[in-house]
Amino acid sequence: MSDDSEVLLANEAFYSAFARRDLAAMDALWARHELACCIHPGWAALRQRDEIMASWRSIFSADDDADIRCTRVDARMHGATATIICEEHLGGAQLTATNAFVLKQGQWRIWHHHAGPIAHRVREATAGSLLN
Amino acid sequence: MSDDSEVLLANEAFYSAFARRDLAAMDALWARHELACCIHPGWAALRQRDEIMASWRSIFSADDDADIRCTRVDARMHGATATIICEEHLGGAQLTATNAFVLKQGQWRIWHHHAGPIAHRVREATAGSLLN
């Protein structure tokens, strides 16, 4: 497995919990010994863990599972921290996300999520070469 | 000086270069030995340094200086990397930004910028306590 394989699995677990609206799984994925931050599309930053989990509870309170999937995933490793840049496909919308993880006791935990909608693309041909 | 003082100065230098439309200063601030990424509001991610600098050149090609300032600045330190979360005030718009830095040869360089507009706020009273 490559150096980034474990954090890529953690990123997949994040989107799996999101898709299944699984609050317990989402709670388990978020770091507890780290100052967390979550920036949902169009929201101001939530900078406290309890606020972040309340936001997921609110988002998950809708009836249906979320049709979300993740593409163009790049991981940038910095020792015990990692940042993942990816695109989210949520319903008909496309968004860009920054997800930052920290390695604690052998587990990658997310401590920062920032997502926002893509309104237009620049030099799509170049970007296409980065498609995962 | 606190542990985060140097990276906070680098973040200020980033917004100073942005406000002055100073392409040379912006170029000097971006990491050269790191895979860079830049997500302007509404854009897909630019994942190559030359694309990123071309985007700044394009943004700076407007005539006037940018009326941009930065508030609610939080730095999260992880050894030789740091992530700053802040709010940008650009003209009449408010945006949230994630700026990630890496320490190289004693200098903090930005390698990731992600900004998106704030459409609404949740629990402003709580967020207000984090005002810098």
Short mmCIF file of N, CA, C and O in Angstrom, two decimals, chain A residues 34-37 39 41-48 50-51 54 71-78 81 83 85-87 96-98 100 102 111-112 114-124 126-127 129-130 132, chain B residues 34-37 39 41-48 50-51 54 71-78 81 83 85-87 96-98 100 102 111-112 114-124 126-127 129-130 132:
data_model
loop_
_atom_site.label_atom_id
_atom_site.label_comp_id
_atom_site.label_asym_id
_atom_site.label_seq_id
_atom_site.Cartn_x
_atom_site.Cartn_y
_atom_site.Cartn_z
N GLU A 34 -8.16 17.48 18.72
CA GLU A 34 -7.67 18.45 17.75
C GLU A 34 -8.76 19.50 17.62
O GLU A 34 -9.94 19.18 17.67
N LEU A 35 -8.36 20.73 17.45
CA LEU A 35 -9.35 21.77 17.19
C LEU A 35 -9.93 21.53 15.80
O LEU A 35 -9.20 21.56 14.81
N ALA A 36 -11.20 21.28 15.74
CA ALA A 36 -11.84 20.93 14.47
C ALA A 36 -12.40 22.18 13.79
O ALA A 36 -12.58 23.23 14.41
N CYS A 37 -12.66 22.04 12.50
CA CYS A 37 -13.26 23.13 11.72
C CYS A 37 -14.04 22.52 10.56
O CYS A 37 -13.58 21.56 9.92
N ILE A 39 -16.49 23.78 7.18
CA ILE A 39 -17.07 24.86 6.37
C ILE A 39 -17.95 24.21 5.32
O ILE A 39 -17.48 23.74 4.28
N PRO A 41 -20.88 24.21 2.38
CA PRO A 41 -21.04 25.16 1.27
C PRO A 41 -21.90 26.37 1.66
O PRO A 41 -23.05 26.20 2.08
N GLY A 42 -21.33 27.55 1.55
CA GLY A 42 -22.07 28.78 1.85
C GLY A 42 -22.15 29.14 3.31
O GLY A 42 -22.67 30.20 3.65
N TRP A 43 -21.64 28.26 4.19
CA TRP A 43 -21.69 28.53 5.62
C TRP A 43 -20.42 29.26 6.05
O TRP A 43 -19.38 29.15 5.42
N ALA A 44 -20.53 29.96 7.17
CA ALA A 44 -19.33 30.41 7.87
C ALA A 44 -18.68 29.19 8.52
O ALA A 44 -19.30 28.14 8.65
N ALA A 45 -17.44 29.34 8.93
CA ALA A 45 -16.72 28.21 9.53
C ALA A 45 -17.31 27.86 10.90
O ALA A 45 -17.51 28.74 11.73
N LEU A 46 -17.55 26.56 11.10
CA LEU A 46 -17.88 26.05 12.44
C LEU A 46 -16.55 25.61 13.04
O LEU A 46 -15.84 24.79 12.46
N ARG A 47 -16.22 26.15 14.23
CA ARG A 47 -14.87 25.94 14.77
C ARG A 47 -14.88 25.16 16.07
O ARG A 47 -13.88 25.11 16.77
N GLN A 48 -16.03 24.60 16.40
CA GLN A 48 -16.12 23.81 17.63
C GLN A 48 -16.75 22.47 17.29
O GLN A 48 -17.72 22.39 16.52
N ASP A 50 -18.72 20.40 18.84
CA ASP A 50 -20.15 20.20 19.08
C ASP A 50 -21.00 20.90 18.02
O ASP A 50 -22.05 20.39 17.61
N GLU A 51 -20.54 22.06 17.56
CA GLU A 51 -21.24 22.76 16.47
C GLU A 51 -21.20 21.92 15.19
O GLU A 51 -22.17 21.87 14.43
N ALA A 54 -23.50 18.96 15.44
CA ALA A 54 -24.89 19.44 15.33
C ALA A 54 -25.24 19.74 13.88
O ALA A 54 -26.36 19.50 13.43
N THR A 71 -14.64 12.33 -6.63
CA THR A 71 -13.70 12.05 -7.73
C THR A 71 -12.51 13.02 -7.63
O THR A 71 -12.49 13.91 -6.79
N ARG A 72 -11.56 12.83 -8.55
CA ARG A 72 -10.36 13.70 -8.63
C ARG A 72 -9.70 13.87 -7.28
O ARG A 72 -9.47 14.99 -6.81
N VAL A 73 -9.42 12.76 -6.64
CA VAL A 73 -8.91 12.76 -5.27
C VAL A 73 -7.38 12.84 -5.29
O VAL A 73 -6.71 11.97 -5.84
N ASP A 74 -6.84 13.88 -4.68
CA ASP A 74 -5.39 14.05 -4.50
C ASP A 74 -5.10 14.11 -3.01
O ASP A 74 -5.71 14.90 -2.29
N ALA A 75 -4.13 13.32 -2.56
CA ALA A 75 -3.69 13.39 -1.16
C ALA A 75 -2.31 14.02 -1.11
O ALA A 75 -1.44 13.67 -1.90
N ARG A 76 -2.14 14.95 -0.20
CA ARG A 76 -0.83 15.58 0.04
C ARG A 76 -0.43 15.22 1.46
O ARG A 76 -1.09 15.63 2.42
N MET A 77 0.64 14.44 1.57
CA MET A 77 1.06 13.91 2.86
C MET A 77 2.12 14.81 3.49
O MET A 77 3.07 15.24 2.83
N HIS A 78 1.95 15.08 4.78
CA HIS A 78 2.95 15.83 5.55
C HIS A 78 3.14 15.12 6.89
O HIS A 78 2.67 15.61 7.92
N THR A 81 0.12 14.44 9.25
CA THR A 81 -1.05 15.16 8.76
C THR A 81 -1.15 14.95 7.25
O THR A 81 -0.17 14.63 6.59
N THR A 83 -3.64 16.32 3.67
CA THR A 83 -4.73 17.12 3.12
C THR A 83 -5.20 16.46 1.83
O THR A 83 -4.38 16.11 0.98
N ILE A 85 -7.63 16.86 -1.50
CA ILE A 85 -8.41 17.73 -2.36
C ILE A 85 -9.21 16.84 -3.29
O ILE A 85 -8.65 15.91 -3.90
N CYS A 86 -10.49 17.08 -3.40
CA CYS A 86 -11.32 16.22 -4.24
C CYS A 86 -12.54 16.98 -4.73
O CYS A 86 -12.77 18.13 -4.34
N GLU A 87 -13.27 16.35 -5.64
CA GLU A 87 -14.54 16.91 -6.08
C GLU A 87 -15.68 16.04 -5.55
O GLU A 87 -15.59 14.81 -5.58
N THR A 96 -16.03 21.46 -4.86
CA THR A 96 -14.64 21.15 -4.54
C THR A 96 -14.51 21.08 -3.03
O THR A 96 -15.12 21.88 -2.31
N ALA A 97 -13.73 20.12 -2.55
CA ALA A 97 -13.56 19.97 -1.10
C ALA A 97 -12.09 19.89 -0.72
O ALA A 97 -11.28 19.31 -1.44
N THR A 98 -11.79 20.48 0.41
CA THR A 98 -10.51 20.31 1.10
C THR A 98 -10.81 19.56 2.39
O THR A 98 -11.62 20.02 3.19
N ALA A 100 -8.84 17.85 5.66
CA ALA A 100 -7.54 17.71 6.34
C ALA A 100 -7.66 16.66 7.45
O ALA A 100 -8.65 16.65 8.20
N VAL A 102 -5.54 14.13 10.50
CA VAL A 102 -4.41 14.00 11.42
C VAL A 102 -4.35 12.55 11.89
O VAL A 102 -5.38 11.93 12.11
N TRP A 111 -10.08 16.55 10.69
CA TRP A 111 -10.24 17.68 11.62
C TRP A 111 -10.73 18.92 10.88
O TRP A 111 -11.18 19.88 11.51
N HIS A 112 -10.70 18.88 9.54
CA HIS A 112 -11.13 20.06 8.78
C HIS A 112 -11.78 19.64 7.47
O HIS A 112 -11.21 18.83 6.73
N HIS A 114 -13.85 21.56 4.16
CA HIS A 114 -14.26 22.82 3.52
C HIS A 114 -14.76 22.47 2.13
O HIS A 114 -14.01 21.96 1.31
N ALA A 115 -16.03 22.73 1.87
CA ALA A 115 -16.61 22.40 0.57
C ALA A 115 -17.35 23.60 0.01
O ALA A 115 -17.98 24.37 0.73
N GLY A 116 -17.25 23.76 -1.31
CA GLY A 116 -17.97 24.84 -1.98
C GLY A 116 -18.27 24.46 -3.41
O GLY A 116 -17.53 23.69 -4.03
N PRO A 117 -19.37 25.00 -3.95
CA PRO A 117 -19.80 24.61 -5.30
C PRO A 117 -18.86 25.13 -6.39
O PRO A 117 -18.26 26.20 -6.25
N ILE A 118 -18.75 24.36 -7.45
CA ILE A 118 -18.00 24.78 -8.64
C ILE A 118 -18.98 25.47 -9.58
O ILE A 118 -19.97 24.89 -10.01
N ALA A 119 -18.68 26.74 -9.87
CA ALA A 119 -19.54 27.49 -10.78
C ALA A 119 -19.01 27.47 -12.20
O ALA A 119 -19.76 27.54 -13.16
N HIS A 120 -17.70 27.40 -12.33
CA HIS A 120 -17.11 27.33 -13.67
C HIS A 120 -15.74 26.67 -13.58
O HIS A 120 -15.14 26.58 -12.51
N ARG A 121 -15.26 26.22 -14.71
CA ARG A 121 -13.97 25.54 -14.76
C ARG A 121 -13.03 26.31 -15.67
O ARG A 121 -13.44 26.91 -16.65
N VAL A 122 -11.75 26.26 -15.34
CA VAL A 122 -10.72 26.91 -16.14
C VAL A 122 -9.79 25.83 -16.68
O VAL A 122 -9.36 24.95 -15.94
N ARG A 123 -9.50 25.91 -17.94
CA ARG A 123 -8.55 24.98 -18.57
C ARG A 123 -8.90 23.53 -18.25
O ARG A 123 -8.10 22.76 -17.72
N GLU A 124 -10.14 23.19 -18.59
CA GLU A 124 -10.64 21.85 -18.27
C GLU A 124 -9.75 20.75 -18.85
O GLU A 124 -9.56 19.71 -18.24
N THR A 126 -6.57 20.65 -19.14
CA THR A 126 -5.46 20.39 -18.24
C THR A 126 -5.94 19.67 -17.00
O THR A 126 -5.35 18.69 -16.55
N ALA A 127 -7.04 20.17 -16.44
CA ALA A 127 -7.57 19.55 -15.22
C ALA A 127 -7.93 18.10 -15.48
O ALA A 127 -7.78 17.25 -14.60
N SER A 129 -6.45 15.89 -17.05
CA SER A 129 -5.33 14.97 -16.93
C SER A 129 -5.11 14.53 -15.50
O SER A 129 -4.36 13.61 -15.22
N LEU A 130 -5.76 15.23 -14.57
CA LEU A 130 -5.61 14.91 -13.15
C LEU A 130 -6.75 14.03 -12.65
O LEU A 130 -6.82 13.72 -11.47
N ASN A 132 -8.86 11.22 -11.40
CA ASN A 132 -8.53 9.94 -10.76
C ASN A 132 -9.44 8.83 -11.24
O ASN A 132 -10.59 9.07 -11.52
N GLU B 34 6.60 21.94 -3.43
CA GLU B 34 5.41 21.32 -2.86
C GLU B 34 4.35 21.32 -3.95
O GLU B 34 4.27 22.27 -4.73
N LEU B 35 3.56 20.30 -3.99
CA LEU B 35 2.44 20.30 -4.93
C LEU B 35 1.43 21.32 -4.45
O LEU B 35 0.90 21.21 -3.35
N ALA B 36 1.19 22.32 -5.26
CA ALA B 36 0.31 23.41 -4.84
C ALA B 36 -1.13 23.15 -5.29
O ALA B 36 -1.39 22.33 -6.17
N CYS B 37 -2.04 23.87 -4.67
CA CYS B 37 -3.46 23.78 -5.04
C CYS B 37 -4.13 25.10 -4.70
O CYS B 37 -3.86 25.69 -3.65
N ILE B 39 -8.06 26.99 -4.94
CA ILE B 39 -9.48 26.91 -5.26
C ILE B 39 -10.08 28.29 -5.04
O ILE B 39 -10.42 28.67 -3.93
N PRO B 41 -13.04 31.18 -5.41
CA PRO B 41 -14.50 31.03 -5.21
C PRO B 41 -15.21 30.60 -6.49
O PRO B 41 -15.13 31.29 -7.51
N GLY B 42 -15.86 29.46 -6.44
CA GLY B 42 -16.63 28.97 -7.58
C GLY B 42 -15.82 28.25 -8.64
O GLY B 42 -16.39 27.73 -9.59
N TRP B 43 -14.49 28.22 -8.48
CA TRP B 43 -13.64 27.55 -9.45
C TRP B 43 -13.43 26.09 -9.06
O TRP B 43 -13.52 25.72 -7.90
N ALA B 44 -13.10 25.28 -10.05
CA ALA B 44 -12.54 23.97 -9.75
C ALA B 44 -11.12 24.17 -9.24
O ALA B 44 -10.53 25.25 -9.39
N ALA B 45 -10.56 23.14 -8.63
CA ALA B 45 -9.22 23.25 -8.06
C ALA B 45 -8.17 23.37 -9.16
O ALA B 45 -8.18 22.60 -10.12
N LEU B 46 -7.27 24.33 -9.02
CA LEU B 46 -6.07 24.42 -9.85
C LEU B 46 -4.98 23.67 -9.09
O LEU B 46 -4.69 23.99 -7.94
N ARG B 47 -4.39 22.66 -9.74
CA ARG B 47 -3.48 21.76 -9.01
C ARG B 47 -2.04 21.83 -9.51
O ARG B 47 -1.22 20.98 -9.17
N GLN B 48 -1.77 22.84 -10.33
CA GLN B 48 -0.40 23.00 -10.83
C GLN B 48 0.02 24.45 -10.60
O GLN B 48 -0.76 25.39 -10.82
N ASP B 50 1.89 26.56 -12.20
CA ASP B 50 1.80 27.52 -13.30
C ASP B 50 0.35 27.94 -13.55
O ASP B 50 0.07 29.10 -13.88
N GLU B 51 -0.59 27.03 -13.37
CA GLU B 51 -2.00 27.39 -13.48
C GLU B 51 -2.39 28.39 -12.39
O GLU B 51 -3.17 29.33 -12.64
N ALA B 54 -0.98 31.78 -13.14
CA ALA B 54 -1.75 32.37 -14.25
C ALA B 54 -3.09 32.90 -13.76
O ALA B 54 -3.57 33.95 -14.22
N THR B 71 -10.30 38.63 8.66
CA THR B 71 -10.66 38.62 10.09
C THR B 71 -10.87 37.18 10.55
O THR B 71 -10.82 36.25 9.76
N ARG B 72 -11.15 37.04 11.85
CA ARG B 72 -11.42 35.72 12.45
C ARG B 72 -10.37 34.69 12.07
O ARG B 72 -10.69 33.60 11.56
N VAL B 73 -9.14 35.05 12.30
CA VAL B 73 -8.01 34.24 11.86
C VAL B 73 -7.65 33.22 12.94
O VAL B 73 -7.32 33.59 14.07
N ASP B 74 -7.72 31.95 12.60
CA ASP B 74 -7.29 30.87 13.48
C ASP B 74 -6.17 30.11 12.81
O ASP B 74 -6.32 29.69 11.65
N ALA B 75 -5.08 29.89 13.51
CA ALA B 75 -3.99 29.06 12.98
C ALA B 75 -3.96 27.73 13.72
O ALA B 75 -4.06 27.70 14.94
N ARG B 76 -3.85 26.66 12.98
CA ARG B 76 -3.70 25.32 13.56
C ARG B 76 -2.33 24.80 13.15
O ARG B 76 -2.07 24.60 11.96
N MET B 77 -1.46 24.62 14.13
CA MET B 77 -0.08 24.25 13.87
C MET B 77 0.10 22.73 13.93
O MET B 77 -0.39 22.08 14.85
N HIS B 78 0.82 22.20 12.95
CA HIS B 78 1.18 20.78 12.96
C HIS B 78 2.65 20.67 12.55
O HIS B 78 2.96 20.27 11.43
N THR B 81 3.96 22.21 9.22
CA THR B 81 2.82 22.61 8.41
C THR B 81 1.83 23.36 9.30
O THR B 81 1.82 23.19 10.52
N THR B 83 -2.32 25.27 9.12
CA THR B 83 -3.53 25.61 8.37
C THR B 83 -4.17 26.82 9.03
O THR B 83 -4.34 26.84 10.24
N ILE B 85 -7.50 29.27 9.08
CA ILE B 85 -8.90 29.47 8.71
C ILE B 85 -9.23 30.92 9.01
O ILE B 85 -8.91 31.42 10.10
N CYS B 86 -9.82 31.60 8.05
CA CYS B 86 -10.11 33.02 8.25
C CYS B 86 -11.30 33.43 7.39
O CYS B 86 -11.80 32.65 6.58
N GLU B 87 -11.75 34.65 7.62
CA GLU B 87 -12.78 35.22 6.76
C GLU B 87 -12.17 36.35 5.94
O GLU B 87 -11.37 37.14 6.45
N THR B 96 -15.19 32.59 3.36
CA THR B 96 -14.37 31.81 4.28
C THR B 96 -13.20 31.24 3.49
O THR B 96 -13.36 30.82 2.35
N ALA B 97 -12.03 31.24 4.13
CA ALA B 97 -10.84 30.72 3.45
C ALA B 97 -10.10 29.72 4.31
O ALA B 97 -10.03 29.85 5.54
N THR B 98 -9.57 28.71 3.65
CA THR B 98 -8.61 27.77 4.23
C THR B 98 -7.28 28.01 3.52
O THR B 98 -7.22 27.94 2.29
N ALA B 100 -3.29 26.78 3.64
CA ALA B 100 -2.34 25.83 4.22
C ALA B 100 -0.92 26.23 3.86
O ALA B 100 -0.63 26.58 2.71
N VAL B 102 3.48 25.54 4.50
CA VAL B 102 4.53 24.58 4.83
C VAL B 102 5.81 25.37 5.11
O VAL B 102 6.09 26.39 4.46
N TRP B 111 0.83 26.68 0.23
CA TRP B 111 0.75 25.66 -0.84
C TRP B 111 -0.72 25.37 -1.20
O TRP B 111 -0.99 24.76 -2.23
N HIS B 112 -1.65 25.87 -0.38
CA HIS B 112 -3.07 25.59 -0.66
C HIS B 112 -3.93 26.76 -0.20
O HIS B 112 -3.80 27.23 0.93
N HIS B 114 -8.11 27.93 -0.45
CA HIS B 114 -9.48 27.54 -0.81
C HIS B 114 -10.41 28.59 -0.23
O HIS B 114 -10.47 28.78 0.98
N ALA B 115 -11.12 29.30 -1.09
CA ALA B 115 -12.02 30.37 -0.63
C ALA B 115 -13.39 30.21 -1.25
O ALA B 115 -13.53 29.82 -2.42
N GLY B 116 -14.42 30.51 -0.46
CA GLY B 116 -15.79 30.45 -0.96
C GLY B 116 -16.67 31.43 -0.20
O GLY B 116 -16.41 31.72 0.97
N PRO B 117 -17.70 31.95 -0.87
CA PRO B 117 -18.55 32.95 -0.24
C PRO B 117 -19.41 32.39 0.89
O PRO B 117 -19.82 31.23 0.86
N ILE B 118 -19.66 33.24 1.87
CA ILE B 118 -20.56 32.90 2.96
C ILE B 118 -21.96 33.36 2.57
O ILE B 118 -22.17 34.55 2.32
N ALA B 119 -22.89 32.42 2.51
CA ALA B 119 -24.27 32.76 2.14
C ALA B 119 -25.13 32.96 3.39
O ALA B 119 -26.06 33.74 3.39
N HIS B 120 -24.80 32.22 4.43
CA HIS B 120 -25.55 32.40 5.68
C HIS B 120 -24.69 31.94 6.85
O HIS B 120 -23.71 31.24 6.69
N ARG B 121 -25.10 32.36 8.04
CA ARG B 121 -24.36 32.03 9.25
C ARG B 121 -25.24 31.24 10.20
O ARG B 121 -26.45 31.45 10.26
N VAL B 122 -24.63 30.33 10.93
CA VAL B 122 -25.32 29.53 11.92
C VAL B 122 -24.75 29.86 13.28
O VAL B 122 -23.53 29.91 13.46
N ARG B 123 -25.63 30.10 14.24
CA ARG B 123 -25.20 30.34 15.62
C ARG B 123 -24.15 31.43 15.69
O ARG B 123 -23.06 31.24 16.22
N GLU B 124 -24.52 32.58 15.13
CA GLU B 124 -23.57 33.70 15.04
C GLU B 124 -23.05 34.09 16.43
O GLU B 124 -21.89 34.47 16.57
N THR B 126 -22.27 32.28 18.92
CA THR B 126 -21.14 31.42 19.28
C THR B 126 -19.93 31.78 18.44
O THR B 126 -18.83 31.93 18.94
N ALA B 127 -20.17 31.94 17.12
CA ALA B 127 -19.06 32.27 16.24
C ALA B 127 -18.43 33.60 16.63
O ALA B 127 -17.23 33.79 16.49
N SER B 129 -17.70 34.75 19.40
CA SER B 129 -16.70 34.63 20.44
C SER B 129 -15.33 34.29 19.87
O SER B 129 -14.33 34.36 20.56
N LEU B 130 -15.30 33.90 18.61
CA LEU B 130 -14.04 33.53 17.97
C LEU B 130 -13.46 34.69 17.15
O LEU B 130 -12.44 34.54 16.50
N ASN B 132 -11.43 37.55 15.90
CA ASN B 132 -10.06 38.02 16.23
C ASN B 132 -10.03 39.54 16.25
O ASN B 132 -10.71 40.17 15.50
#
